[in-house]
Coordinates of C-alpha atoms and ligand atoms in Angstrom, one line a residue:
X1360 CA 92.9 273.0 -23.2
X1361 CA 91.8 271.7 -26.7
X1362 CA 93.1 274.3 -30.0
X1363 CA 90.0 276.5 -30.7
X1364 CA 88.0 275.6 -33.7
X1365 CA 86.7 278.2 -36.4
X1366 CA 83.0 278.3 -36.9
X1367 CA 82.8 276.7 -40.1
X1368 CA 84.8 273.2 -38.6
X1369 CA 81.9 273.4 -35.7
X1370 CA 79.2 274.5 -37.7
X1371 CA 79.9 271.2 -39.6
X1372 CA 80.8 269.2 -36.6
X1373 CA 77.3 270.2 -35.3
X1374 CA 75.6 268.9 -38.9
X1375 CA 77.3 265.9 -38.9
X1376 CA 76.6 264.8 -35.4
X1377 CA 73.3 266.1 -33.9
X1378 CA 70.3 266.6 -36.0
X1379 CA 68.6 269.8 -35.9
X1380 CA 66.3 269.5 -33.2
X1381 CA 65.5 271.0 -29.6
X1382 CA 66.4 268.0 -27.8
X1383 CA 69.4 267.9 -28.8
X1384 CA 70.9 271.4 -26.8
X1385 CA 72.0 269.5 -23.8
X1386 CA 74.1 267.1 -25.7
X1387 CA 75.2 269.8 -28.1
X1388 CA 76.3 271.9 -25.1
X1389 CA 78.1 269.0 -24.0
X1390 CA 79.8 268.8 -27.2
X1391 CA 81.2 272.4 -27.1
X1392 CA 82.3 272.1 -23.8
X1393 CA 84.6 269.4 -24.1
X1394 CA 85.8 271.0 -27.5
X1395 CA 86.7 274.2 -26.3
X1396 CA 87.0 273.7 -22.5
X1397 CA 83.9 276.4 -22.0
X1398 CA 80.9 277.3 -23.7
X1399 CA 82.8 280.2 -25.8
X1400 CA 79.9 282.6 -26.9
X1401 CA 80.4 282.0 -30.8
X1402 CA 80.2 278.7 -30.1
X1403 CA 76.5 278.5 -28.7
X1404 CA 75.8 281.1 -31.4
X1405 CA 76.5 278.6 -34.0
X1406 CA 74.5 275.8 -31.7
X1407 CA 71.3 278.0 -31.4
X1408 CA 71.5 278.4 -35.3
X1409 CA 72.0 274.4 -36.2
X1410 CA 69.3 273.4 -33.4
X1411 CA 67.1 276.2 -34.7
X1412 CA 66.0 278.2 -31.2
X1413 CA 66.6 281.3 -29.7
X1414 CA 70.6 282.2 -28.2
X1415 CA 68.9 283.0 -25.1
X1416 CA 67.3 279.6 -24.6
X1417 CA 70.7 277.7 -25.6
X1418 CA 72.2 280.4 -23.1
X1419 CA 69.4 279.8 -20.5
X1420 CA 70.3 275.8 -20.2
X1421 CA 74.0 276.5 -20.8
X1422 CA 73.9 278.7 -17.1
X1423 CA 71.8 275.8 -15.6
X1424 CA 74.6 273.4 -15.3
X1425 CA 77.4 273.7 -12.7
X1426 CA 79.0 271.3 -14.6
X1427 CA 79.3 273.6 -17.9
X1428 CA 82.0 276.3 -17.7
X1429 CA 80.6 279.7 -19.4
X1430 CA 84.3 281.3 -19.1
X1431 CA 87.4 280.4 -20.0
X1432 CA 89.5 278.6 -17.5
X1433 CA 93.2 280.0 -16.6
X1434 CA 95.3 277.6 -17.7
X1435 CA 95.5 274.5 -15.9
X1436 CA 92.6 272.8 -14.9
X1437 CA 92.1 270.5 -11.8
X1438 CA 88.3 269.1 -11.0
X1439 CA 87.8 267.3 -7.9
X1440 CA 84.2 265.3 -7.4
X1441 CA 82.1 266.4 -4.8
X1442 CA 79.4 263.5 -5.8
X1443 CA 78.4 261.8 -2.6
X1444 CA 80.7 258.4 -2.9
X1445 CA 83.6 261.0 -3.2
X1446 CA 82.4 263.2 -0.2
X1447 CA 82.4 260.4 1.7
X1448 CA 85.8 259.2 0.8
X1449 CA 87.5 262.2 1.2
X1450 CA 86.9 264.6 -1.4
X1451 CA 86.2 267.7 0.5
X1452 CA 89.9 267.0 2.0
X1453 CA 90.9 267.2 -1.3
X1454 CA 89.5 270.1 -2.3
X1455 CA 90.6 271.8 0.7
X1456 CA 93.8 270.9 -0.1
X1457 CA 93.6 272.0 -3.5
X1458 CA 92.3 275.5 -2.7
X1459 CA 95.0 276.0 0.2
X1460 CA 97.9 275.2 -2.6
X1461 CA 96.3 277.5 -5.1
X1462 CA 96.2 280.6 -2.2
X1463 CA 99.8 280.0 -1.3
X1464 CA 101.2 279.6 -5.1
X1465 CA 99.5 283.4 -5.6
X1466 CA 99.1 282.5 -9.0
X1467 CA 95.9 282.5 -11.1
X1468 CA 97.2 279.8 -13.5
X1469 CA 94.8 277.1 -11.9
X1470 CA 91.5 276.7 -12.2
X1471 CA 90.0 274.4 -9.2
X1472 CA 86.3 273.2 -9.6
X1473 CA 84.2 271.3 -8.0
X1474 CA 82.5 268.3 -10.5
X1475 CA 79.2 266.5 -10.3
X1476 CA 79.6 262.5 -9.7
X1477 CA 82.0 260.9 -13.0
X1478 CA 80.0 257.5 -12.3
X1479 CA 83.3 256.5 -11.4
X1480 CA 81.7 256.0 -7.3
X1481 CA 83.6 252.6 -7.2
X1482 CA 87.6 254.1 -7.0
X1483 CA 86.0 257.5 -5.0
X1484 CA 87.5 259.6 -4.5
X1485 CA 88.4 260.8 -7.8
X1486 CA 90.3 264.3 -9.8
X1487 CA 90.2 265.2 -13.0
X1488 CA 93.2 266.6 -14.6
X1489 CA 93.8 267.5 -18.6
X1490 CA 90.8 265.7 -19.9
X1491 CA 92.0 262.1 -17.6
X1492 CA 90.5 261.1 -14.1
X1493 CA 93.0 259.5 -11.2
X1494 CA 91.1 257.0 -9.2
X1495 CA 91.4 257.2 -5.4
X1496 CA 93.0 260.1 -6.0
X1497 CA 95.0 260.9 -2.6
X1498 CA 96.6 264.5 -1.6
X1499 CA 100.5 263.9 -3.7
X1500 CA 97.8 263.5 -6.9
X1501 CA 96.1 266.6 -5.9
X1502 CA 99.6 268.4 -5.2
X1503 CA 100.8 266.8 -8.7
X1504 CA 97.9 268.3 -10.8
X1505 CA 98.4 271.5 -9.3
X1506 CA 102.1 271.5 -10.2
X1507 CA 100.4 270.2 -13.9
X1508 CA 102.3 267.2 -13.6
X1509 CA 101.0 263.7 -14.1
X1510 CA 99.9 261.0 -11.9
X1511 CA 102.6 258.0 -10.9
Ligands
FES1164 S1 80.5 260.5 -6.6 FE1 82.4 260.8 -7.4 S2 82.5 259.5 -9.1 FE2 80.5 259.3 -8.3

């Protein structure tokens, strides 16, 4: 996970890349979620004040998406694609497999989610592991994401 940011260095972040308009939340929310790892509640404080609307609409959209954590994730993070190409290549297997080794480790260090399709569909199935995706990702890249190791 990224090193948190004060509000002043996103405050400015947000000034400097996204003008002050409404239809600019979704990318905004984007922006804070691959800053921080989640949607930290300062954070979409600070983006409802830059895009000028209410912190209940920029929380309304920022619940819409499965794809934007509103929590903090334990520690290591291991998405699998459940985007059709994926599903039909195996993903669900993957996942599976994924959720079995998270049970039996007893630990709550891993976060396992489910991700929309990458627009990676040509090498489906794929993970996604500290910010990089494996392509045709198989069940020794599942178990090595899980042990936070790297892929081969
Ligand atoms: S369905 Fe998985 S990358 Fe598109």
């Amino acid at each position: 996970m990224k090193e948190k940011m004060n509000k002043e260095r996103l405050a400015e972040l947000l000034r400097e890349n996204f003008p002050s308009e409404r239809s600019f939340l979704l990318p905004v929310l984007h922006f804070i979620h691959e800053e921080f790892g989640f949607l930290e509640e300062s954070a979409l404080e600070e983006a409802a004040k830059h895009l000028r609307v209410p912190v209940s609409e920029v929380w309304g959209s920022a619940t819409s998406y499965t794809e934007l954590r509103t929590r903090e994730p334990s520690g290591n993070v291991v998405g699998i694609c459940t985007g059709l190409s994926c599903v039909l290549k195996g993903a669900h297997d993957l996942l599976s497999r994924a959720n079995k080794l998270a049970r039996a480790s007893g630990s709550d260090n891993t976060t396992i989610e489910e991700l929309q399709c990458g627009f990676l569909c040509g090498v489906a199935p794929v993970l996604r592991h500290n910010h990089k995706w494996t392509a045709h990702a198989v069940e020794q890249d599942v178990i090595n994401a899980m042990e936070g190791g790297t892929h081969p």
